[in-house]
Every structure is written in C-alpha cells, then in structure tokens.
PDB file of C-alpha atoms and ligand atoms in Angstrom:
ATOM      1  CA  VAL G   1     -21.306-128.719  27.653  1.00  0.00           C
ATOM      2  CA  LYS G   2     -24.188-127.136  25.745  1.00  0.00           C
ATOM      3  CA  GLY G   3     -25.108-124.032  27.693  1.00  0.00           C
ATOM      4  CA  ILE G   4     -23.469-121.321  29.735  1.00  0.00           C
ATOM      5  CA  GLU G   5     -20.891-122.218  32.329  1.00  0.00           C
ATOM      6  CA  CYS G   6     -19.149-120.181  35.043  1.00  0.00           C
ATOM      7  CA  LYS G   7     -15.898-121.529  36.403  1.00  0.00           C
ATOM      8  CA  ASN G   8     -14.414-120.031  39.570  1.00  0.00           C
ATOM      9  CA  VAL G   9     -15.870-116.655  38.717  1.00  0.00           C
ATOM     10  CA  PHE G  10     -15.249-113.622  40.922  1.00  0.00           C
ATOM     11  CA  PHE G  11     -16.881-110.274  40.327  1.00  0.00           C
ATOM     12  CA  ARG G  12     -16.962-106.943  42.149  1.00  0.00           C
ATOM     13  CA  TYR G  13     -18.444-103.663  41.033  1.00  0.00           C
ATOM     14  CA  ASP G  14     -15.444-101.619  42.062  1.00  0.00           C
ATOM     15  CA  LYS G  15     -11.794-102.569  42.291  1.00  0.00           C
ATOM     16  CA  GLY G  16     -11.750-100.811  45.661  1.00  0.00           C
ATOM     17  CA  ASP G  17     -14.479-103.051  47.116  1.00  0.00           C
ATOM     18  CA  SER G  18     -13.194-105.454  49.718  1.00  0.00           C
ATOM     19  CA  ASN G  19     -16.253-107.647  49.173  1.00  0.00           C
ATOM     20  CA  TYR G  20     -17.002-109.482  45.945  1.00  0.00           C
ATOM     21  CA  ALA G  21     -20.583-109.488  44.646  1.00  0.00           C
ATOM     22  CA  LEU G  22     -19.796-112.986  43.290  1.00  0.00           C
ATOM     23  CA  LYS G  23     -17.250-115.262  44.937  1.00  0.00           C
ATOM     24  CA  ASP G  24     -15.829-118.355  43.304  1.00  0.00           C
ATOM     25  CA  VAL G  25     -19.047-119.127  41.440  1.00  0.00           C
ATOM     26  CA  ASN G  26     -19.250-122.443  39.589  1.00  0.00           C
ATOM     27  CA  VAL G  27     -22.530-123.012  37.768  1.00  0.00           C
ATOM     28  CA  ILE G  28     -23.814-124.555  34.564  1.00  0.00           C
ATOM     29  CA  ILE G  29     -26.964-123.330  32.851  1.00  0.00           C
ATOM     30  CA  PRO G  30     -27.685-126.218  30.464  1.00  0.00           C
ATOM     31  CA  SER G  31     -29.366-125.455  27.145  1.00  0.00           C
ATOM     32  CA  ASN G  32     -33.131-125.962  26.930  1.00  0.00           C
ATOM     33  CA  GLN G  33     -33.521-126.506  30.641  1.00  0.00           C
ATOM     34  CA  LEU G  34     -35.316-124.438  33.236  1.00  0.00           C
ATOM     35  CA  THR G  35     -32.908-123.024  35.793  1.00  0.00           C
ATOM     36  CA  ALA G  36     -34.099-121.074  38.812  1.00  0.00           C
ATOM     37  CA  VAL G  37     -31.791-118.659  40.618  1.00  0.00           C
ATOM     38  CA  VAL G  38     -32.915-117.915  44.156  1.00  0.00           C
ATOM     39  CA  GLY G  39     -31.612-116.092  47.193  1.00  0.00           C
ATOM     40  CA  ARG G  40     -32.515-113.149  49.344  1.00  0.00           C
ATOM     41  CA  SER G  41     -32.195-109.561  48.217  1.00  0.00           C
ATOM     42  CA  GLY G  42     -28.552-108.616  47.672  1.00  0.00           C
ATOM     43  CA  ALA G  43     -27.421-112.242  47.314  1.00  0.00           C
ATOM     44  CA  GLY G  44     -26.047-111.633  43.820  1.00  0.00           C
ATOM     45  CA  LYS G  45     -28.838-112.943  41.559  1.00  0.00           C
ATOM     46  CA  SER G  46     -28.925-109.948  39.211  1.00  0.00           C
ATOM     47  CA  THR G  47     -25.145-109.708  39.193  1.00  0.00           C
ATOM     48  CA  LEU G  48     -24.916-113.349  38.111  1.00  0.00           C
ATOM     49  CA  ILE G  49     -27.555-112.946  35.396  1.00  0.00           C
ATOM     50  CA  ASP G  50     -25.819-109.837  34.038  1.00  0.00           C
ATOM     51  CA  LEU G  51     -22.605-111.801  33.954  1.00  0.00           C
ATOM     52  CA  LEU G  52     -24.258-114.694  32.103  1.00  0.00           C
ATOM     53  CA  MET G  53     -25.669-112.201  29.599  1.00  0.00           C
ATOM     54  CA  GLY G  54     -22.214-110.727  29.088  1.00  0.00           C
ATOM     55  CA  LEU G  55     -23.138-107.395  30.682  1.00  0.00           C
ATOM     56  CA  ASN G  56     -20.780-107.767  33.633  1.00  0.00           C
ATOM     57  CA  GLN G  57     -17.102-108.387  33.019  1.00  0.00           C
ATOM     58  CA  HIS G  58     -15.764-110.995  35.457  1.00  0.00           C
ATOM     59  CA  GLU G  59     -12.482-110.392  37.193  1.00  0.00           C
ATOM     60  CA  LYS G  60     -11.240-113.930  37.674  1.00  0.00           C
ATOM     61  CA  GLY G  61     -12.374-117.280  36.359  1.00  0.00           C
ATOM     62  CA  GLN G  62     -14.075-118.187  33.118  1.00  0.00           C
ATOM     63  CA  VAL G  63     -17.459-117.829  31.480  1.00  0.00           C
ATOM     64  CA  LEU G  64     -17.990-120.370  28.705  1.00  0.00           C
ATOM     65  CA  LEU G  65     -20.690-120.481  26.069  1.00  0.00           C
ATOM     66  CA  ASP G  66     -21.099-124.021  24.698  1.00  0.00           C
ATOM     67  CA  GLY G  67     -17.614-124.747  26.018  1.00  0.00           C
ATOM     68  CA  LYS G  68     -15.968-121.702  24.433  1.00  0.00           C
ATOM     69  CA  PRO G  69     -14.813-118.619  26.373  1.00  0.00           C
ATOM     70  CA  LEU G  70     -16.963-115.555  25.806  1.00  0.00           C
ATOM     71  CA  SER G  71     -15.366-113.426  23.105  1.00  0.00           C
ATOM     72  CA  SER G  72     -16.572-110.440  21.112  1.00  0.00           C
ATOM     73  CA  SER G  73     -18.043-112.721  18.446  1.00  0.00           C
ATOM     74  CA  ASN G  74     -20.011-115.215  20.519  1.00  0.00           C
ATOM     75  CA  LEU G  75     -20.953-112.482  22.998  1.00  0.00           C
ATOM     76  CA  MET G  76     -22.824-110.746  20.209  1.00  0.00           C
ATOM     77  CA  SER G  77     -24.759-113.872  19.281  1.00  0.00           C
ATOM     78  CA  LEU G  78     -25.411-114.567  22.970  1.00  0.00           C
ATOM     79  CA  ARG G  79     -26.961-111.120  23.440  1.00  0.00           C
ATOM     80  CA  GLN G  80     -29.051-111.474  20.310  1.00  0.00           C
ATOM     81  CA  SER G  81     -30.440-114.789  21.468  1.00  0.00           C
ATOM     82  CA  ILE G  82     -31.579-113.572  24.899  1.00  0.00           C
ATOM     83  CA  SER G  83     -35.000-112.175  25.778  1.00  0.00           C
ATOM     84  CA  TYR G  84     -35.096-110.486  29.164  1.00  0.00           C
ATOM     85  CA  VAL G  85     -38.339-109.865  31.046  1.00  0.00           C
ATOM     86  CA  PRO G  86     -37.935-107.473  34.004  1.00  0.00           C
ATOM     87  CA  GLN G  87     -40.119-107.359  37.102  1.00  0.00           C
ATOM     88  CA  ASP G  88     -41.785-104.131  36.062  1.00  0.00           C
ATOM     89  CA  PRO G  89     -42.349-104.436  32.337  1.00  0.00           C
ATOM     90  CA  PHE G  90     -42.627-101.500  30.010  1.00  0.00           C
ATOM     91  CA  LEU G  91     -45.429-101.136  27.508  1.00  0.00           C
ATOM     92  CA  PHE G  92     -45.994 -98.248  25.101  1.00  0.00           C
ATOM     93  CA  ASN G  93     -49.270 -96.336  25.053  1.00  0.00           C
ATOM     94  CA  GLU G  94     -50.188 -97.969  21.763  1.00  0.00           C
ATOM     95  CA  SER G  95     -52.271-100.973  20.787  1.00  0.00           C
ATOM     96  CA  ILE G  96     -51.325-104.436  21.953  1.00  0.00           C
ATOM     97  CA  ARG G  97     -50.483-105.269  18.342  1.00  0.00           C
ATOM     98  CA  GLU G  98     -48.023-102.370  18.085  1.00  0.00           C
ATOM     99  CA  ASN G  99     -46.451-103.321  21.393  1.00  0.00           C
ATOM    100  CA  LEU G 100     -45.812-106.806  20.011  1.00  0.00           C
ATOM    101  CA  LEU G 101     -44.642-105.697  16.568  1.00  0.00           C
ATOM    102  CA  ILE G 102     -41.994-103.439  18.121  1.00  0.00           C
ATOM    103  CA  ILE G 103     -39.865-106.510  18.608  1.00  0.00           C
ATOM    104  CA  ASN G 104     -40.570-108.253  15.330  1.00  0.00           C
ATOM    105  CA  LYS G 105     -42.283-106.051  12.780  1.00  0.00           C
ATOM    106  CA  ASN G 106     -42.566-108.872  10.274  1.00  0.00           C
ATOM    107  CA  ALA G 107     -44.479-111.195  12.587  1.00  0.00           C
ATOM    108  CA  SER G 108     -47.567-112.658  10.919  1.00  0.00           C
ATOM    109  CA  GLU G 109     -51.039-112.630  12.476  1.00  0.00           C
ATOM    110  CA  GLU G 110     -50.552-116.302  13.231  1.00  0.00           C
ATOM    111  CA  GLU G 111     -47.231-115.697  14.987  1.00  0.00           C
ATOM    112  CA  LEU G 112     -48.712-112.886  17.093  1.00  0.00           C
ATOM    113  CA  TRP G 113     -51.514-115.119  18.325  1.00  0.00           C
ATOM    114  CA  GLU G 114     -49.215-118.048  18.854  1.00  0.00           C
ATOM    115  CA  ALA G 115     -47.068-115.880  21.150  1.00  0.00           C
ATOM    116  CA  LEU G 116     -50.182-114.662  22.982  1.00  0.00           C
ATOM    117  CA  GLU G 117     -51.331-118.266  23.437  1.00  0.00           C
ATOM    118  CA  PHE G 118     -47.935-119.259  24.797  1.00  0.00           C
ATOM    119  CA  SER G 119     -47.916-116.406  27.291  1.00  0.00           C
ATOM    120  CA  SER G 120     -51.473-117.105  28.542  1.00  0.00           C
ATOM    121  CA  ALA G 121     -52.591-113.711  27.151  1.00  0.00           C
ATOM    122  CA  ALA G 122     -54.743-114.801  24.190  1.00  0.00           C
ATOM    123  CA  GLU G 123     -57.848-115.378  26.274  1.00  0.00           C
ATOM    124  CA  PHE G 124     -58.083-111.895  27.761  1.00  0.00           C
ATOM    125  CA  VAL G 125     -56.901-110.150  24.575  1.00  0.00           C
ATOM    126  CA  ARG G 126     -59.742-111.791  22.609  1.00  0.00           C
ATOM    127  CA  LYS G 127     -62.259-110.371  25.085  1.00  0.00           C
ATOM    128  CA  LEU G 128     -61.011-106.759  24.798  1.00  0.00           C
ATOM    129  CA  PRO G 129     -63.257-104.318  22.858  1.00  0.00           C
ATOM    130  CA  GLN G 130     -60.918-104.122  19.855  1.00  0.00           C
ATOM    131  CA  GLY G 131     -59.071-107.337  20.557  1.00  0.00           C
ATOM    132  CA  ILE G 132     -55.392-107.139  19.690  1.00  0.00           C
ATOM    133  CA  ASP G 133     -55.915-103.605  18.303  1.00  0.00           C
ATOM    134  CA  THR G 134     -57.122-102.246  21.653  1.00  0.00           C
ATOM    135  CA  LEU G 135     -55.174 -99.179  22.788  1.00  0.00           C
ATOM    136  CA  ILE G 136     -53.570 -99.583  26.217  1.00  0.00           C
ATOM    137  CA  GLY G 137     -52.068 -97.216  28.769  1.00  0.00           C
ATOM    138  CA  ASP G 138     -52.708 -93.475  28.956  1.00  0.00           C
ATOM    139  CA  ARG G 139     -54.714 -93.296  25.718  1.00  0.00           C
ATOM    140  CA  GLY G 140     -56.566 -96.560  26.160  1.00  0.00           C
ATOM    141  CA  ILE G 141     -57.525 -99.132  28.722  1.00  0.00           C
ATOM    142  CA  ARG G 142     -55.589 -99.965  31.866  1.00  0.00           C
ATOM    143  CA  LEU G 143     -54.306-103.476  32.037  1.00  0.00           C
ATOM    144  CA  SER G 144     -53.589-105.109  35.374  1.00  0.00           C
ATOM    145  CA  GLY G 145     -50.006-105.882  36.330  1.00  0.00           C
ATOM    146  CA  GLY G 146     -50.509-109.532  35.456  1.00  0.00           C
ATOM    147  CA  GLU G 147     -52.029-108.752  32.064  1.00  0.00           C
ATOM    148  CA  ARG G 148     -49.162-106.420  31.244  1.00  0.00           C
ATOM    149  CA  GLN G 149     -46.658-109.065  32.281  1.00  0.00           C
ATOM    150  CA  ARG G 150     -48.285-111.589  29.926  1.00  0.00           C
ATOM    151  CA  ILE G 151     -48.145-109.149  26.992  1.00  0.00           C
ATOM    152  CA  VAL G 152     -44.484-108.483  27.734  1.00  0.00           C
ATOM    153  CA  LEU G 153     -43.864-112.230  27.843  1.00  0.00           C
ATOM    154  CA  ALA G 154     -45.586-112.624  24.450  1.00  0.00           C
ATOM    155  CA  ARG G 155     -43.308-109.886  23.106  1.00  0.00           C
ATOM    156  CA  ALA G 156     -40.259-111.681  24.510  1.00  0.00           C
ATOM    157  CA  ILE G 157     -41.370-114.934  22.872  1.00  0.00           C
ATOM    158  CA  LEU G 158     -41.802-113.187  19.507  1.00  0.00           C
ATOM    159  CA  ARG G 159     -38.085-112.512  19.466  1.00  0.00           C
ATOM    160  CA  ASN G 160     -37.668-116.241  19.148  1.00  0.00           C
ATOM    161  CA  PRO G 161     -35.008-116.331  21.852  1.00  0.00           C
ATOM    162  CA  SER G 162     -32.889-119.333  22.655  1.00  0.00           C
ATOM    163  CA  ILE G 163     -32.547-117.971  26.206  1.00  0.00           C
ATOM    164  CA  LEU G 164     -35.450-116.449  28.112  1.00  0.00           C
ATOM    165  CA  VAL G 165     -34.684-114.652  31.380  1.00  0.00           C
ATOM    166  CA  LEU G 166     -37.544-113.861  33.750  1.00  0.00           C
ATOM    167  CA  ASP G 167     -36.280-111.495  36.436  1.00  0.00           C
ATOM    168  CA  GLU G 168     -38.685-111.651  39.385  1.00  0.00           C
ATOM    169  CA  ALA G 169     -41.376-111.610  36.729  1.00  0.00           C
ATOM    170  CA  THR G 170     -44.072-112.891  39.065  1.00  0.00           C
ATOM    171  CA  SER G 171     -42.989-111.423  42.419  1.00  0.00           C
ATOM    172  CA  ALA G 172     -45.380-108.504  42.253  1.00  0.00           C
ATOM    173  CA  LEU G 173     -48.322-110.569  41.014  1.00  0.00           C
ATOM    174  CA  ASP G 174     -51.213-112.175  42.863  1.00  0.00           C
ATOM    175  CA  THR G 175     -51.457-115.980  42.881  1.00  0.00           C
ATOM    176  CA  GLU G 176     -53.896-116.164  39.953  1.00  0.00           C
ATOM    177  CA  ASN G 177     -51.653-114.108  37.696  1.00  0.00           C
ATOM    178  CA  GLU G 178     -48.615-115.933  38.957  1.00  0.00           C
ATOM    179  CA  SER G 179     -50.142-119.263  37.999  1.00  0.00           C
ATOM    180  CA  LYS G 180     -50.921-117.927  34.493  1.00  0.00           C
ATOM    181  CA  ILE G 181     -47.257-117.080  34.042  1.00  0.00           C
ATOM    182  CA  GLN G 182     -46.343-120.474  35.507  1.00  0.00           C
ATOM    183  CA  GLU G 183     -48.537-122.169  32.892  1.00  0.00           C
ATOM    184  CA  ALA G 184     -46.756-120.171  30.208  1.00  0.00           C
ATOM    185  CA  ILE G 185     -43.349-121.238  31.519  1.00  0.00           C
ATOM    186  CA  GLU G 186     -44.533-124.842  31.565  1.00  0.00           C
ATOM    187  CA  ARG G 187     -45.518-124.537  27.874  1.00  0.00           C
ATOM    188  CA  LEU G 188     -42.128-123.062  26.954  1.00  0.00           C
ATOM    189  CA  LYS G 189     -40.151-125.624  28.925  1.00  0.00           C
ATOM    190  CA  GLY G 190     -37.816-127.677  26.782  1.00  0.00           C
ATOM    191  CA  LYS G 191     -38.161-125.296  23.827  1.00  0.00           C
ATOM    192  CA  MET G 192     -35.541-122.810  25.023  1.00  0.00           C
ATOM    193  CA  THR G 193     -33.204-122.173  27.924  1.00  0.00           C
ATOM    194  CA  ILE G 194     -35.240-120.529  30.662  1.00  0.00           C
ATOM    195  CA  ILE G 195     -33.690-118.736  33.619  1.00  0.00           C
ATOM    196  CA  VAL G 196     -36.079-117.668  36.360  1.00  0.00           C
ATOM    197  CA  ILE G 197     -34.914-115.345  39.119  1.00  0.00           C
ATOM    198  CA  ALA G 198     -37.165-115.682  42.123  1.00  0.00           C
ATOM    199  CA  HIS G 199     -37.392-115.372  45.838  1.00  0.00           C
ATOM    200  CA  ARG G 200     -40.543-117.431  46.328  1.00  0.00           C
ATOM    201  CA  LEU G 201     -40.231-121.202  46.320  1.00  0.00           C
ATOM    202  CA  SER G 202     -43.663-121.556  44.687  1.00  0.00           C
ATOM    203  CA  THR G 203     -42.244-120.000  41.519  1.00  0.00           C
ATOM    204  CA  ILE G 204     -39.606-122.643  40.978  1.00  0.00           C
ATOM    205  CA  ARG G 205     -41.286-125.988  41.586  1.00  0.00           C
ATOM    206  CA  ASN G 206     -41.008-126.899  37.899  1.00  0.00           C
ATOM    207  CA  ALA G 207     -37.315-126.005  37.629  1.00  0.00           C
ATOM    208  CA  ASP G 208     -34.870-128.628  36.343  1.00  0.00           C
ATOM    209  CA  GLN G 209     -32.224-127.144  38.593  1.00  0.00           C
ATOM    210  CA  VAL G 210     -32.128-124.537  41.316  1.00  0.00           C
ATOM    211  CA  ILE G 211     -29.118-122.361  42.097  1.00  0.00           C
ATOM    212  CA  VAL G 212     -29.186-120.868  45.583  1.00  0.00           C
ATOM    213  CA  LEU G 213     -27.034-117.788  46.152  1.00  0.00           C
ATOM    214  CA  ASP G 214     -26.101-116.269  49.477  1.00  0.00           C
ATOM    215  CA  GLN G 215     -23.758-113.317  49.902  1.00  0.00           C
ATOM    216  CA  GLY G 216     -22.303-113.855  46.446  1.00  0.00           C
ATOM    217  CA  GLU G 217     -21.699-117.565  46.880  1.00  0.00           C
ATOM    218  CA  VAL G 218     -23.508-120.567  45.451  1.00  0.00           C
ATOM    219  CA  ILE G 219     -24.608-122.439  48.539  1.00  0.00           C
ATOM    220  CA  GLN G 220     -26.707-125.071  46.752  1.00  0.00           C
ATOM    221  CA  GLN G 221     -27.227-126.319  43.231  1.00  0.00           C
ATOM    222  CA  GLY G 222     -29.498-129.201  42.286  1.00  0.00           C
ATOM    223  CA  GLY G 223     -33.026-130.324  41.497  1.00  0.00           C
ATOM    224  CA  PHE G 224     -35.983-128.800  43.306  1.00  0.00           C
ATOM    225  CA  ASN G 225     -36.759-132.017  45.181  1.00  0.00           C
ATOM    226  CA  GLN G 226     -33.200-132.390  46.351  1.00  0.00           C
ATOM    227  CA  LEU G 227     -33.315-128.808  47.551  1.00  0.00           C
ATOM    228  CA  ALA G 228     -36.525-129.378  49.502  1.00  0.00           C
ATOM    229  CA  ARG G 229     -34.992-132.462  51.137  1.00  0.00           C
ATOM    230  CA  ASP G 230     -31.935-130.536  52.270  1.00  0.00           C
ATOM    231  CA  LYS G 231     -34.006-127.825  53.911  1.00  0.00           C
TER     232      LYS G 231
HETATM  233  P1  ADP Z 301     -29.874-109.618  44.099  1.00  0.00           P
HETATM  234  O1  ADP Z 301     -30.180-109.556  42.624  1.00  0.00           O
HETATM  235  O2  ADP Z 301     -29.764-111.027  44.592  1.00  0.00           O
HETATM  236  O3  ADP Z 301     -30.792-108.815  44.937  1.00  0.00           O
HETATM  237  P2  ADP Z 301     -27.546-108.076  43.366  1.00  0.00           P
HETATM  238  O4  ADP Z 301     -26.858-108.902  42.359  1.00  0.00           O
HETATM  239  O5  ADP Z 301     -28.379-106.940  42.880  1.00  0.00           O
HETATM  240  O6  ADP Z 301     -28.427-109.016  44.319  1.00  0.00           O
HETATM  241  O7  ADP Z 301     -26.492-107.468  44.385  1.00  0.00           O
HETATM  242  C1  ADP Z 301     -25.396-108.213  44.902  1.00  0.00           C
HETATM  243  C2  ADP Z 301     -24.489-107.256  45.661  1.00  0.00           C
HETATM  244  O8  ADP Z 301     -23.882-106.339  44.751  1.00  0.00           O
HETATM  245  C3  ADP Z 301     -25.203-106.423  46.705  1.00  0.00           C
HETATM  246  O9  ADP Z 301     -24.325-106.263  47.792  1.00  0.00           O
HETATM  247  C4  ADP Z 301     -25.423-105.121  45.998  1.00  0.00           C
HETATM  248  O10 ADP Z 301     -25.474-104.052  46.915  1.00  0.00           O
HETATM  249  C5  ADP Z 301     -24.208-105.012  45.102  1.00  0.00           C
HETATM  250  N1  ADP Z 301     -24.496-104.267  43.849  1.00  0.00           N
HETATM  251  C6  ADP Z 301     -25.472-104.578  42.956  1.00  0.00           C
HETATM  252  N2  ADP Z 301     -25.453-103.719  41.922  1.00  0.00           N
HETATM  253  C7  ADP Z 301     -24.440-102.852  42.145  1.00  0.00           C
HETATM  254  C8  ADP Z 301     -23.891-101.739  41.432  1.00  0.00           C
HETATM  255  N3  ADP Z 301     -24.385-101.358  40.263  1.00  0.00           N
HETATM  256  N4  ADP Z 301     -22.837-101.098  42.015  1.00  0.00           N
HETATM  257  C9  ADP Z 301     -22.313-101.476  43.179  1.00  0.00           C
HETATM  258  N5  ADP Z 301     -22.779-102.512  43.898  1.00  0.00           N
HETATM  259  C10 ADP Z 301     -23.819-103.209  43.405  1.00  0.00           C
HETATM  260  P1  ADP Z 302     -51.363-103.288  39.225  1.00  0.00           P
HETATM  261  O1  ADP Z 302     -52.468-104.105  38.618  1.00  0.00           O
HETATM  262  O2  ADP Z 302     -50.038-104.005  39.161  1.00  0.00           O
HETATM  263  O3  ADP Z 302     -51.693-102.744  40.576  1.00  0.00           O
HETATM  264  P2  ADP Z 302     -51.750-100.595  38.240  1.00  0.00           P
HETATM  265  O4  ADP Z 302     -52.960-100.607  37.378  1.00  0.00           O
HETATM  266  O5  ADP Z 302     -51.840-100.063  39.607  1.00  0.00           O
HETATM  267  O6  ADP Z 302     -51.128-102.070  38.227  1.00  0.00           O
HETATM  268  O7  ADP Z 302     -50.596 -99.815  37.464  1.00  0.00           O
HETATM  269  C1  ADP Z 302     -49.268 -99.808  37.883  1.00  0.00           C
HETATM  270  C2  ADP Z 302     -48.460 -98.893  36.975  1.00  0.00           C
HETATM  271  O8  ADP Z 302     -48.511 -99.308  35.604  1.00  0.00           O
HETATM  272  C3  ADP Z 302     -48.948 -97.454  36.959  1.00  0.00           C
HETATM  273  O9  ADP Z 302     -47.815 -96.614  36.936  1.00  0.00           O
HETATM  274  C4  ADP Z 302     -49.757 -97.333  35.679  1.00  0.00           C
HETATM  275  O10 ADP Z 302     -49.714 -96.029  35.159  1.00  0.00           O
HETATM  276  C5  ADP Z 302     -49.018 -98.269  34.760  1.00  0.00           C
HETATM  277  N1  ADP Z 302     -49.947 -98.845  33.769  1.00  0.00           N
HETATM  278  C6  ADP Z 302     -51.211 -99.245  33.980  1.00  0.00           C
HETATM  279  N2  ADP Z 302     -51.772 -99.728  32.857  1.00  0.00           N
HETATM  280  C7  ADP Z 302     -50.820 -99.641  31.915  1.00  0.00           C
HETATM  281  C8  ADP Z 302     -50.755-100.008  30.539  1.00  0.00           C
HETATM  282  N3  ADP Z 302     -51.786-100.525  29.915  1.00  0.00           N
HETATM  283  N4  ADP Z 302     -49.610 -99.795  29.874  1.00  0.00           N
HETATM  284  C9  ADP Z 302     -48.555 -99.263  30.499  1.00  0.00           C
HETATM  285  N5  ADP Z 302     -48.534 -98.909  31.788  1.00  0.00           N
HETATM  286  C10 ADP Z 302     -49.658 -99.075  32.494  1.00  0.00           C
END
C-alpha cells in the first residue's frame, strides 16, 4: 500500500493509564488522497495524527509507511515531507514575503505567488498597500484570522510537502473564510496526501475517505456519502 497504515495500534500517554488514547486502530491513509479525521473533542484525533507523523510511539501494533515499518531512516523522510498547519497559526511581525521565505529562502517570486494562488491568498495580498512586502502584526497591519490562515497555508505549500496536515484549520473561521480554505484544499487535492482534522461535517464533504474516532476507537471509515447514509 502506498501511504501510511496503522495495524492494531494501541497508544496511551502513560504506562499507568488504564485507558488507551488509541485502541486497536486500523486505518490506511492512502497517498495523494484527502482523508478527514473527525470525532468529538478528546476522541483521539490529535493523538492519531501525532502517531502518523511519528511523534507518538505506539505501544502495540504496527505503523507502516509505504508498507515498511517506521524506522529511524524512513521516519526522518516522513517528517521532512510533512507540512502541518495548526488551528492557531503563527506569523512573525515581518512582511508577508519574509513570513513565506522562512520556510524556503530560495523560493522564486513565481513560486511565492503560485503558493499564494493555491492558498486563496493572492487576491487579498495584491490589494495590500505594499503587496507581498506589507508588514503584518505588531509593526504593520492586522490580518484577520482567515487571512492569516491562508498565508500560513501558502507557507506550508512552499515546503513542497508530500503530506499536508490541516489540524482544525478552519474551525475558528467564519463561513466565507472557511470556503476560501476549502477552495484551496480542492486545488491541492490529488497533488499530495491531505489529512484534515475537523469536527464540522461541512469541512469534509470533499474527502475521499472519512475516519470517525470515538473514545480512541475507529467507529467508521469510508467515503463521505457512505458516512452520511449510515447516520
Ligand atoms: P482530540 O484531538 O480528538 O481532541 P486527543 O488526541 O487530544 O483528542 O486526546 C485523546 C485522549 O488523550 C483524551 O482523553 C486526552 O485527554 C488524552 N491526552 C491527549 N494528550 C495528552 C497528553 N499529552 N497527556 C496525557 N493525556 C493526553
Ligand atoms: P480574528 O480575525 O481571528 O478575530 P484578531 O484580529 O482578533 O483575529 O487577532 C487574533 C490574534 O492574532 C491576536 O492575538 C492578534 O494579536 C493576533 N494577530 C492579529 N494580526 C496578526 C498578524 N498580522 N500577525 C500575527 N498575529 C496577529
């Protein structure tokens, strides 16, 4: 299988815990597909993502990358190929350009704008007083949460990741900003593995597969339509 696979994985944060944060999890995150991970708060979404990124060490079971068990060598390449976008993204009080170049200082003008186009940020950046050289944050202009999220997404894209993880990236946004990010995801679909962690169903309509977690267990896995039918 091309992708990341968990087989009978158990994980707990402390050996003394009687409860596992992940219990007998079997999932496949196929390469170049859009996978959504949903479930209420505390269900184990972040724990699973950390495990898939090699940040959590599982206790039992197997985690396979393209069919091979995670080892120190492929773990390194896995980490290098992941871009992670958190819910509350961090931007430096510098220009938009500098914020983008932090991740790839050799990016050309063309690559910067391509990333901004992909993340639905190009339009508003063009309208700023100094365009891409506009200072943001404390020393410059305030961007809205949605605008910041789109810049952070552009920065993530500039890393040229093979896996893009969006961790509740749209949960704090209004519907207009959410749909901008949705458009961006739609553009990126098929070009890289995309993992979207969400708790709203509206965020995952375009997912190839949905993994539903509840109390550390996978209670459903399948296409969005199948999921809607089961509900
Ligand atoms: P979700 O991302 O779905 O909200 P989490 O993966 O964060 O859920 O949490 C799953 C379970 O693991 C919860 O019971 C949570 O309290 C517990 N947990 C999460 N992080 C830690 C941690 N660092 N130490 C101990 N327990 C944790
Ligand atoms: P929202 O549009 O999500 O309500 P706010 O403008 O209220 O966002 O800002 C939320 C937080 O983000 C505040 O702590 C603020 O200082 C910070 N912030 C605002 N603009 C920027 C920016 N351009 N760069 C970095 N942080 C910012």
